[in-house]
CSV table of C-alpha atoms in Angstrom, one decimal:
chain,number,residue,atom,x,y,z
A,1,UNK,CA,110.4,97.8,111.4
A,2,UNK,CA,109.6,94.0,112.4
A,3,UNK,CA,111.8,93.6,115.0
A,4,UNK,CA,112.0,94.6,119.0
A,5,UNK,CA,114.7,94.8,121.0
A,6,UNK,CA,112.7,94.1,124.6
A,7,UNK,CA,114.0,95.9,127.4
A,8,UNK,CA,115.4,94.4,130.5
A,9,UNK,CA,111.8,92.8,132.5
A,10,UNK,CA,110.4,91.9,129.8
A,11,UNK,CA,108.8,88.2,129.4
A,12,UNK,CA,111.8,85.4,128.5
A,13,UNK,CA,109.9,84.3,125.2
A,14,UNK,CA,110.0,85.4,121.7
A,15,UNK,CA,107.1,86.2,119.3
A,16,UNK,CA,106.2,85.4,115.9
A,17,UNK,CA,106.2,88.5,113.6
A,18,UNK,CA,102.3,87.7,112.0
A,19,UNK,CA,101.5,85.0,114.0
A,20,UNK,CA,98.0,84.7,116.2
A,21,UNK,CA,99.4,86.9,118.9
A,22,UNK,CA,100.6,89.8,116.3
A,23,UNK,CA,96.7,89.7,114.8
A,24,UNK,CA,95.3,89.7,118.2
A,25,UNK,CA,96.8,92.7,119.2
A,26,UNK,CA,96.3,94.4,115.9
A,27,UNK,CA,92.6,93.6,116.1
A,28,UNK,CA,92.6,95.1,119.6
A,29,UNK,CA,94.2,98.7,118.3
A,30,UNK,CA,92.6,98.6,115.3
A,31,UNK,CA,89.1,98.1,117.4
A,32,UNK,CA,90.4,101.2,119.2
A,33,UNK,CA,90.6,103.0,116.2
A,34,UNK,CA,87.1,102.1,115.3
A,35,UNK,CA,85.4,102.8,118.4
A,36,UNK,CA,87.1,106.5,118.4
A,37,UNK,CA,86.1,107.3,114.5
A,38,UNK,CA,82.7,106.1,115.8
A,39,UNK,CA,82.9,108.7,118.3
A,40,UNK,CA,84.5,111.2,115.9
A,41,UNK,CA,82.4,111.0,113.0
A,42,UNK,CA,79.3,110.8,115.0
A,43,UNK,CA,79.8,114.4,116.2
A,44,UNK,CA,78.2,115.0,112.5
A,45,UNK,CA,74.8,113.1,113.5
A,46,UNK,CA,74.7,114.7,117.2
A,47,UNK,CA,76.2,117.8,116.5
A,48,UNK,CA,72.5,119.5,115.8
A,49,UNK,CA,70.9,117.6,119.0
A,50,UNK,CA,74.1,119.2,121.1
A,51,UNK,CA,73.6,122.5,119.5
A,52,UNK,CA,69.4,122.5,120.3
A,53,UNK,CA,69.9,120.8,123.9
A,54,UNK,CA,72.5,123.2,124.9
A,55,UNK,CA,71.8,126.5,123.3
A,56,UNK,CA,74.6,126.6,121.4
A,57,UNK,CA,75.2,128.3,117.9
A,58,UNK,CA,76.6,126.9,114.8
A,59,UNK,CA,80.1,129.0,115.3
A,60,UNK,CA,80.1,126.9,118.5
A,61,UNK,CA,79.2,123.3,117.3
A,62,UNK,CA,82.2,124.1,114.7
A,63,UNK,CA,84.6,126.0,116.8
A,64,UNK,CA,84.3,122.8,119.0
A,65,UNK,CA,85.3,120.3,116.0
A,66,UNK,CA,88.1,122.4,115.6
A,67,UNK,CA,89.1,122.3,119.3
A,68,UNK,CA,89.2,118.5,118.9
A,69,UNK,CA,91.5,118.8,115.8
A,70,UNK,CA,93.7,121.0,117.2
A,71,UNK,CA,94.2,119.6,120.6
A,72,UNK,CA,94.7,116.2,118.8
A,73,UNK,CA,97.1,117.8,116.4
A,74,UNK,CA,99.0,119.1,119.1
A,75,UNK,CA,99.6,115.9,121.0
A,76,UNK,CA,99.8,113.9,117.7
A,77,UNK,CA,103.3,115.3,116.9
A,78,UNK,CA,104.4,113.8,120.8
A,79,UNK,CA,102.1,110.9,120.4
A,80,UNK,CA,104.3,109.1,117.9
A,81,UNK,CA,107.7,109.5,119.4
A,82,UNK,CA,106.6,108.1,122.8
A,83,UNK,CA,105.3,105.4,121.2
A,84,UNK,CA,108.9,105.1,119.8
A,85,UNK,CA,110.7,105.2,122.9
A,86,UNK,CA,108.1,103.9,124.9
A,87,UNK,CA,105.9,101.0,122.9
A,88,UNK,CA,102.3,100.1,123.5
A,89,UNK,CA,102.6,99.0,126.9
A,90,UNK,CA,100.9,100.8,128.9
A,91,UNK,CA,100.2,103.7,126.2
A,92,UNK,CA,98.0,102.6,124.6
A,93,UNK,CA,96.1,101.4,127.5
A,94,UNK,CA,96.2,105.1,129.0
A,95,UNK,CA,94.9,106.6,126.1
A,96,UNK,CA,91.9,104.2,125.8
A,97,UNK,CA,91.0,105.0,129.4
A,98,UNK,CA,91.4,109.1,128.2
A,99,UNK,CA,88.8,108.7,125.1
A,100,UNK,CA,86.6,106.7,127.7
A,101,UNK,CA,86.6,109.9,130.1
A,102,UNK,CA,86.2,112.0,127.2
A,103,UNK,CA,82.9,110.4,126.1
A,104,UNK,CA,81.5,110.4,129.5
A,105,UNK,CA,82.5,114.1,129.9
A,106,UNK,CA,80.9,114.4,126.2
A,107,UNK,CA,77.3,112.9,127.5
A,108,UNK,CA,77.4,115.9,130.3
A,109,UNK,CA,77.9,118.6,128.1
A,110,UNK,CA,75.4,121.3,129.1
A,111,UNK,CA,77.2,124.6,127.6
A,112,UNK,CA,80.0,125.5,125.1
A,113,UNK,CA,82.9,124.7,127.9
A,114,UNK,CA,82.0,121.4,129.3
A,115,UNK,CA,81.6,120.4,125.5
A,116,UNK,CA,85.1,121.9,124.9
A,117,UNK,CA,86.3,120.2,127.6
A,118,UNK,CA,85.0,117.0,126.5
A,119,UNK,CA,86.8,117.2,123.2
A,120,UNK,CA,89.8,118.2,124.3
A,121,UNK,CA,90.0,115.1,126.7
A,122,UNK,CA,88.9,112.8,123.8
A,123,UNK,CA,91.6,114.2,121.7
A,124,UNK,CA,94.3,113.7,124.0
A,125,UNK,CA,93.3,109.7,123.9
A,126,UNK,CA,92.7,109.8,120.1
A,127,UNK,CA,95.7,111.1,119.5
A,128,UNK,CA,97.3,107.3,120.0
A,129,UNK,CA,94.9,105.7,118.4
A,130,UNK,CA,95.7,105.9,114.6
A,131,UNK,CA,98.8,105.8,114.9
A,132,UNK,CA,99.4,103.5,117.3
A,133,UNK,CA,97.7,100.9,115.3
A,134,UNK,CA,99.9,101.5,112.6
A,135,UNK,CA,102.7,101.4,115.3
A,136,UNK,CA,101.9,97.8,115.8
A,137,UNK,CA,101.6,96.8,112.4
A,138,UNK,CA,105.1,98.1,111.7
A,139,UNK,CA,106.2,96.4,114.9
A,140,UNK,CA,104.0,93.0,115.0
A,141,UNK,CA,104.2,92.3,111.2
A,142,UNK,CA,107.2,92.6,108.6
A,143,UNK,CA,107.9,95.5,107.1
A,144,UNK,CA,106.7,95.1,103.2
A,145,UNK,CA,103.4,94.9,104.4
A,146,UNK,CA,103.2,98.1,106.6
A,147,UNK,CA,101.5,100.2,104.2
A,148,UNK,CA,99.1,97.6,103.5
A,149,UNK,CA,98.5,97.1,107.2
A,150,UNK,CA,98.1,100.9,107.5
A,151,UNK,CA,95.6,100.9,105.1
A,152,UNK,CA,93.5,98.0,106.3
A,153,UNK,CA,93.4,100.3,109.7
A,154,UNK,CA,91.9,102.6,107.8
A,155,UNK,CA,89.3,100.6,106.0
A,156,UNK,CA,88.3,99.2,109.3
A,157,UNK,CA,87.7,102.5,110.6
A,158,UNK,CA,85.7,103.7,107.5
A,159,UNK,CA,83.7,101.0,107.6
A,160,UNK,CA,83.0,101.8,111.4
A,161,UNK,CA,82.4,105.1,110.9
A,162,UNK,CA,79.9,104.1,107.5
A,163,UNK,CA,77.8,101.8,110.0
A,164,UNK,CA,78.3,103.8,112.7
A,165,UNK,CA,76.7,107.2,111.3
A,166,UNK,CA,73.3,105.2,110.4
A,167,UNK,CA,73.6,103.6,113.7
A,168,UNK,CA,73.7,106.0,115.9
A,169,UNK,CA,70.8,107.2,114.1
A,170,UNK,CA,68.9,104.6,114.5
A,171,UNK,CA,69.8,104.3,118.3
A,172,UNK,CA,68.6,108.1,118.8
A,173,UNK,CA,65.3,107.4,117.9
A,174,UNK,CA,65.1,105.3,121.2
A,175,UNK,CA,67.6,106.2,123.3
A,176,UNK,CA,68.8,110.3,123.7
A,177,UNK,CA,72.0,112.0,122.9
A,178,UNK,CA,73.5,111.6,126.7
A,179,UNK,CA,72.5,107.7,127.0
A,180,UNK,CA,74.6,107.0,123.3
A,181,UNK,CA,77.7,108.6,124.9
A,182,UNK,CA,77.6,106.7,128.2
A,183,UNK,CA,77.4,103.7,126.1
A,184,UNK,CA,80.6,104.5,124.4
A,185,UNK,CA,82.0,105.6,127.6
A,186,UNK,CA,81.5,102.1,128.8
A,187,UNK,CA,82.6,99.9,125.7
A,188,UNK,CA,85.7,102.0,126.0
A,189,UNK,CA,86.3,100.6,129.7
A,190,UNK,CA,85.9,97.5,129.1
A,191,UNK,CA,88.0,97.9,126.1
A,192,UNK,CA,90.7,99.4,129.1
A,193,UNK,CA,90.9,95.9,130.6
A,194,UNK,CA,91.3,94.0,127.4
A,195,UNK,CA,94.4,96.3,126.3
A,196,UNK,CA,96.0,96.3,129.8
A,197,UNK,CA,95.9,92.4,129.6
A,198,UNK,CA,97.3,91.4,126.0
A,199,UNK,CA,98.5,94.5,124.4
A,200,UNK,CA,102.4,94.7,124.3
A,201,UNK,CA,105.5,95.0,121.9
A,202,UNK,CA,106.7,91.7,120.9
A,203,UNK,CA,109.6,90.0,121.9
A,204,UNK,CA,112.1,89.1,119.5
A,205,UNK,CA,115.8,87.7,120.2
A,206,UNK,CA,117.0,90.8,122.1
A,207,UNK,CA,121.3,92.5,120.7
A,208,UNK,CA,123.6,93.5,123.4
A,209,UNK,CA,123.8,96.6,123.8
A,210,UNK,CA,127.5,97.9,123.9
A,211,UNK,CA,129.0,98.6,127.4
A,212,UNK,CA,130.1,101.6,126.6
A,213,UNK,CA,126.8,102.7,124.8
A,214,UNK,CA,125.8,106.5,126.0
A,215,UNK,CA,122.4,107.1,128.0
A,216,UNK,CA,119.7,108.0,126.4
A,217,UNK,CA,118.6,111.2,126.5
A,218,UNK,CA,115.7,112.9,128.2
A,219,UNK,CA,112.6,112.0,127.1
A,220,UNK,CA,111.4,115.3,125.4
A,221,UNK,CA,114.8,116.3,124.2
A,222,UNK,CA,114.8,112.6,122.2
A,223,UNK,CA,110.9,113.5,120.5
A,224,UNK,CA,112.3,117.0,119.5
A,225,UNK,CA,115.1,115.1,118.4
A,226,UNK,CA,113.0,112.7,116.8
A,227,UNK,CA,110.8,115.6,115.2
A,228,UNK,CA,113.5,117.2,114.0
A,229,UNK,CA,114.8,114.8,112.2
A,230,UNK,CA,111.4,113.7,110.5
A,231,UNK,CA,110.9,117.5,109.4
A,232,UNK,CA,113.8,117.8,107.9
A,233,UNK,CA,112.8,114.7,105.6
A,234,UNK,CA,111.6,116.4,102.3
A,235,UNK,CA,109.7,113.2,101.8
A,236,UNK,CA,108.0,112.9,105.2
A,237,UNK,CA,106.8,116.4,104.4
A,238,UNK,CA,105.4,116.3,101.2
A,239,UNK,CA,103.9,113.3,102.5
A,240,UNK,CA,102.2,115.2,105.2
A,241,UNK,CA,100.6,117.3,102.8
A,242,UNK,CA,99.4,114.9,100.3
A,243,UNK,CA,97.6,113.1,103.6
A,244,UNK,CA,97.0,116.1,105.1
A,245,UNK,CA,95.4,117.1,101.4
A,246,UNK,CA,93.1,114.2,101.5
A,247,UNK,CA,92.1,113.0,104.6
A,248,UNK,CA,91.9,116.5,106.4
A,249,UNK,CA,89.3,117.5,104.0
A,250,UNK,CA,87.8,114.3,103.9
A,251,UNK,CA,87.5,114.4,107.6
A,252,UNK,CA,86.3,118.0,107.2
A,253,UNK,CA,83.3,116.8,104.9
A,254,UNK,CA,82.7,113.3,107.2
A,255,UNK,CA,82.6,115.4,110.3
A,256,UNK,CA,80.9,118.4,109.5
A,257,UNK,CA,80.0,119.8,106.3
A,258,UNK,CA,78.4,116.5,104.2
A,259,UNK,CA,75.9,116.2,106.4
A,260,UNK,CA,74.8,120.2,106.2
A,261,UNK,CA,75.5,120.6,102.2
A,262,UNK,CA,73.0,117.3,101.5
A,263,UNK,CA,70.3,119.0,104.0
A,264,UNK,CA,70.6,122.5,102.5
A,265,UNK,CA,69.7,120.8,99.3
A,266,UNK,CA,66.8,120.2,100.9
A,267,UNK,CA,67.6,116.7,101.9
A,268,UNK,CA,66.2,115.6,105.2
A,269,UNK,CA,68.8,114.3,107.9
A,270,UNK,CA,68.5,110.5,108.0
A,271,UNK,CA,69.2,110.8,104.0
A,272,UNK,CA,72.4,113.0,104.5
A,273,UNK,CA,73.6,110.9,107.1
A,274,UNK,CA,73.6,108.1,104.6
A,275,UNK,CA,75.3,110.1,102.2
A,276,UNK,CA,78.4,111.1,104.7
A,277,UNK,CA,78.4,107.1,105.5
A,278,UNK,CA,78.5,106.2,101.8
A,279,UNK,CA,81.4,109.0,101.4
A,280,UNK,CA,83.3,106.5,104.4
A,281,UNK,CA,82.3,103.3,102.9
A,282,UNK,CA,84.1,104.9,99.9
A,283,UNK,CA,87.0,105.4,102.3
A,284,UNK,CA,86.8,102.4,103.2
A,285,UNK,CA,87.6,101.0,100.1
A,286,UNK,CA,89.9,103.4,99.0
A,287,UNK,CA,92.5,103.0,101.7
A,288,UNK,CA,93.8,99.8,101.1
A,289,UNK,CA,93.1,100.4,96.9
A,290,UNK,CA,95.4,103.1,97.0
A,291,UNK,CA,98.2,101.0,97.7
A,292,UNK,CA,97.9,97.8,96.0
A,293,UNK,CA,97.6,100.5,92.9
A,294,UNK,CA,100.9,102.1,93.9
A,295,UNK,CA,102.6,98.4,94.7
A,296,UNK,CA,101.3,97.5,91.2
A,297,UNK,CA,102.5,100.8,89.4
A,298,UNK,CA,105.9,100.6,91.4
A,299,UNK,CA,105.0,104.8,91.9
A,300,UNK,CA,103.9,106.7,94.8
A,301,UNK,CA,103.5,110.0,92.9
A,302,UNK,CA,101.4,109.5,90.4
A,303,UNK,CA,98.5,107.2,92.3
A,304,UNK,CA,98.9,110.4,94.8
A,305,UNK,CA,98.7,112.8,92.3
A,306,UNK,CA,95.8,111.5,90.3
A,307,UNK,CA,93.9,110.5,93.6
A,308,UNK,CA,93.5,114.1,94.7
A,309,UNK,CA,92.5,115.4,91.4
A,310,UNK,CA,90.1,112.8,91.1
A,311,UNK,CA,89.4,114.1,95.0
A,312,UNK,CA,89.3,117.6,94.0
A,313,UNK,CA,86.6,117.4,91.5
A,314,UNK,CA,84.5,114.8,93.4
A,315,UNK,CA,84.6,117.8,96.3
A,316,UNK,CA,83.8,120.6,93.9
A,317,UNK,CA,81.3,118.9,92.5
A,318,UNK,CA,79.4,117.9,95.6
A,319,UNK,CA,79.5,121.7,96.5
A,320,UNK,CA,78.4,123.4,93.2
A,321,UNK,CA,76.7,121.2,90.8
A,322,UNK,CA,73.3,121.7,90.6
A,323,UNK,CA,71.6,118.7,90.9
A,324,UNK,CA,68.3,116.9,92.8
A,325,UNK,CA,68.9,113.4,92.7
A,326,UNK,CA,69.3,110.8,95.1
A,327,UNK,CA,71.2,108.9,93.0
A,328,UNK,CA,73.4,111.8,91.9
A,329,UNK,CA,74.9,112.9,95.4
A,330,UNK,CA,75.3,108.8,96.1
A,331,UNK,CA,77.6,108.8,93.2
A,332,UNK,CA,79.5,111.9,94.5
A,333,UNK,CA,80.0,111.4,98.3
A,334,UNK,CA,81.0,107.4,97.1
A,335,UNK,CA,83.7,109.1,95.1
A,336,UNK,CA,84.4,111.8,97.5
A,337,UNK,CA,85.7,109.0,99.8
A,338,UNK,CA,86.9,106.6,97.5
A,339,UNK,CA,89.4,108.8,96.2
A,340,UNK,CA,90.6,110.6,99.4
A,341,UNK,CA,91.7,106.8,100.0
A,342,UNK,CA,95.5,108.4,98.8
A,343,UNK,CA,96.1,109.6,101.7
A,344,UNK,CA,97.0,106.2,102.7
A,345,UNK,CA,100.1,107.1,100.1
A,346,UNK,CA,101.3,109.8,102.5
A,347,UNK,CA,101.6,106.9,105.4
A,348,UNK,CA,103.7,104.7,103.4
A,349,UNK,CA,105.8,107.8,101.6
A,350,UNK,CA,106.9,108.5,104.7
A,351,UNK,CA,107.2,104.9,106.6
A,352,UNK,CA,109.5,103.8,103.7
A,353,UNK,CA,111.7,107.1,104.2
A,354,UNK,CA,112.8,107.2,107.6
A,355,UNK,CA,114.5,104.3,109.9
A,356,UNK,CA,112.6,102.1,111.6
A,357,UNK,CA,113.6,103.9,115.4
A,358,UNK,CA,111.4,106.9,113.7
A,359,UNK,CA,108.7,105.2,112.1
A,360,UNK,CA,106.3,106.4,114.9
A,361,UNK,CA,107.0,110.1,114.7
A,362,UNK,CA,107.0,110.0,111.2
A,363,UNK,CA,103.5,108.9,110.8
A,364,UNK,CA,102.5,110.9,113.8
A,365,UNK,CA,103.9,113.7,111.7
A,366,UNK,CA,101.7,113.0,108.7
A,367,UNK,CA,98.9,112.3,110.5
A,368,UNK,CA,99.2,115.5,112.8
A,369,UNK,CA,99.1,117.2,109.8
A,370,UNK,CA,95.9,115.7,108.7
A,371,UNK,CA,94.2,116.7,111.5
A,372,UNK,CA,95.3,120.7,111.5
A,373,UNK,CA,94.3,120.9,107.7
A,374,UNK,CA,90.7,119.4,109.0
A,375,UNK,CA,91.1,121.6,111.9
A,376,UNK,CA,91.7,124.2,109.2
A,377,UNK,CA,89.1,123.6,107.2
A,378,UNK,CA,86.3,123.6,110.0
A,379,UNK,CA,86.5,126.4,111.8
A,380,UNK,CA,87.3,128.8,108.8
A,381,UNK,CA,84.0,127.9,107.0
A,382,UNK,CA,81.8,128.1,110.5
A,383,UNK,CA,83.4,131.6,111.3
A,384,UNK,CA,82.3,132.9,108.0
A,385,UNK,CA,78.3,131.6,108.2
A,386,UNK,CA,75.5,133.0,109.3
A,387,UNK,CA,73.6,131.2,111.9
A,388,UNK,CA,71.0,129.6,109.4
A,389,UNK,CA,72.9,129.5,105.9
A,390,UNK,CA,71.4,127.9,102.9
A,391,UNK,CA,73.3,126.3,100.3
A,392,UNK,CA,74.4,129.7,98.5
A,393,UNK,CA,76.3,130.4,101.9
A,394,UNK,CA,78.0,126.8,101.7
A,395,UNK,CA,78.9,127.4,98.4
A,396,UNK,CA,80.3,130.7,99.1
A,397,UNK,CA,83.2,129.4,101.7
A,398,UNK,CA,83.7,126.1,101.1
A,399,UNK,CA,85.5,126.9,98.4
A,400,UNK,CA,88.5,126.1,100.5
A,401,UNK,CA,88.4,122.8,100.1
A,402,UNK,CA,88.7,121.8,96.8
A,403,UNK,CA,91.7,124.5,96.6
A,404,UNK,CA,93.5,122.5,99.5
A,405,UNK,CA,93.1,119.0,97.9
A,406,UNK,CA,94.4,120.3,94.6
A,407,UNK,CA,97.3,122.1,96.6
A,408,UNK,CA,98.1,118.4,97.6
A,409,UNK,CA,97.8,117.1,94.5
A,410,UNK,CA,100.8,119.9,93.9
A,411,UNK,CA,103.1,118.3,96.6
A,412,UNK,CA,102.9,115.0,95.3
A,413,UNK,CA,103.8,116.2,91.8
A,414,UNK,CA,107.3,116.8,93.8
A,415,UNK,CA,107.7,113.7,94.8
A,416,UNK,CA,111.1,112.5,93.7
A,417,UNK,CA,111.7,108.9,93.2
A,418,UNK,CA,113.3,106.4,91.6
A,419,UNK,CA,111.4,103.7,88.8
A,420,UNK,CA,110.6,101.2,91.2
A,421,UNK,CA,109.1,102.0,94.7
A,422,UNK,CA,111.8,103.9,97.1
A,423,UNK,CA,112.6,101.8,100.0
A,424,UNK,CA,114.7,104.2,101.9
């Protein structure tokens, strides 16, 4: 996992696994990761000022979220086992420059299809973004501290998106929906350069490769391969679902629905903006939490499992309990995040149980995964609304989601392991 053999070309020097270099480049992907969450989570804030500019319905604002989580689930599962066979250089690059189209094609939306079009661009760029951040801490870094790595990822996306939501607030009361875009449009070019100038595998003391070694094979038979092979890990599935369990509804409720249950309690939208970016500061927080707690209870099941109760009742009761309060739903969309944090587990289930040749397509997998159970939850809910529900429609579909985080909290009850922390 900390170790590259560099292909023929490559630069005659070595690197230092966690040395300046390895923490420049992880600050670059993981600034990638940021800048597309802010992107991501912001459709919740700009969703309504899309939907009023364009004519568009609420079946359309979701049916488009779900068009991004589709098309990014779709090229997630590929995503992963290029980055195997390929590295970061130029990947990672590429899909920069597609998220920076994507927003700029996002700023022009002016009906359903140019906003469709727009998302599934972004998606196609997004869909290297996670992951290859955790790519290059598995690569740049040594391998006890992947999952930790992972989760710091996703802390420093959280936090993004927690500052982010308010602040793209803020900004649209000078500036309108189409100006914000083009400014993420540009940050992301710039961002282009940077990546195509330091961004690259590191070099470590390269094996021989054996004369009589076969060819590789062609690039889409070796990700099926690849695929294949991760799939038929029990453990790299179950960990799919206990990330796809809590982030994909967490995503879900960031995204979308936070925002509209905290309004239809009559909450006005600045307020339930802050609530969705206190439900990803709790992310934030949770990420890495999740798995110092597993390190220290040498388990991955149980954290998991408790997590996404904990999850699961956090959800239902952001849904159904009656309450008024400010302080009330502060408490619960905090939790709601904090505790969706396990999905960080699912990551480092299934980092620790494949090789290190399949570490990308494995967390591709589980992320993929993620993403369709978002996907999932999205577009389900939206086709079953009316066009102006109130909170007795919310509560009414959205049902859903507490069921899938508890069916999660199912799959990690299966978990077989050993004592001590599995390392294979």
């Amino acid at each position: 996992m900390g170790g590259y053999i560099a292909p023929p070309g490559n630069r005659l020097r070595f690197s230092r696994l966690g040395g300046p270099e390895a923490w420049l480049i992880w600050i670059l992907a993981t600034t990638f990761v940021v800048w597309l969450f802010a992107i991501q989570t912001g459709y919740a804030v700009v969703s309504p000022e899309i939907q009023e500019t364009a004519g568009l319905t609420l079946a359309q604002i979701g049916l488009a979220a779900s068009i991004y989580t589709w098309s990014f689930a779709l090229v997630q599962f590929f995503s992963g086992s290029l980055l195997d066979r390929f590295g970061t250089r130029p990947l990672l690059a590429i899909a920069v420059a597609l998220v920076a189209v994507g927003a700029f094609l996002y700023a022009g939306t002016t009906d359903f299809a140019t906003l469709a079009i727009a998302q599934v661009v972004l998606a196609l760029g997004a869909s290297f973004g996670f992951v290859g951040a955790g790519y290059v801490g598995g690569k740049w870094f040594p391998a006890e501290r992947y999952g930790l790595m992972f989760g710091l990822v996703q802390a420093a996306a959280s936090l993004g998106a927690a500052v982010g939501q308010p602040a793209i607030v803020f900004f649209l009361h000078a500036l309108s929906w189409q100006q914000l875009l083009l400014m993420f449009g540009t940050f992301g070019a710039i961002l282009v350069v940077l990546f195509l100038i330091f961004v690259h595998d590191p070099d470590t003391h390269p094996a021989q490769a054996p004369a009589d070694a076969p060819p590789r094979p062609n690039v889409l038979v070796e990700i099926f391969r690849n695929l294949g092979r991760c799939f038929s890990n029990v453990k790299v599935v179950l960990a799919a679902a206990i990330a796809g369990a809590g982030f994909g509804t967490m995503l879900a409720v960031g995204v979308l629905w936070g925002p509209r249950i905290i309004q239809a309690r009559g909450a006005d939208a600045d307020f339930a903006t802050l609530m969705t970016a206190l439900a990803w500061l709790g992310l934030a927080a949770g990420a890495p939490l999740a798995n110092v707690i597993s390190d220290r209870w040498r388990s991955r099941k149980w954290p998991a499992f408790f997590g996404l109760l904990l999850q699961a009742l956090a959800i239902t009761l952001v849904i159904y309990l009656p309450f008024e309060g400010k302080g009330v739903a502060s408490v619960l969309m905090l939790a709601v995040g904090l505790f969706s944090g396990v999905q960080m587990l699912g990551f480092t289930i299934s980092g620790e149980s494949v090789e290190p040749s399949l570490i990308g397509s494995a967390a591709a997998i589980v992320n993929g995964v993620a993403f369709l159970v978002s996907g999932l939850l999205t577009s389900i809910p939206s086709s079953l609304l009316p066009d102006a529900p109130d909170l007795a429609d919310y509560q009414a579909v959205l049902w859903i989601m507490p069921l899938v985080v508890l069916l999660g909290a199912g799959a990690a009850l299966l978990l077989k392991e050993r004592p001590a922390v599995d390392a294979a």
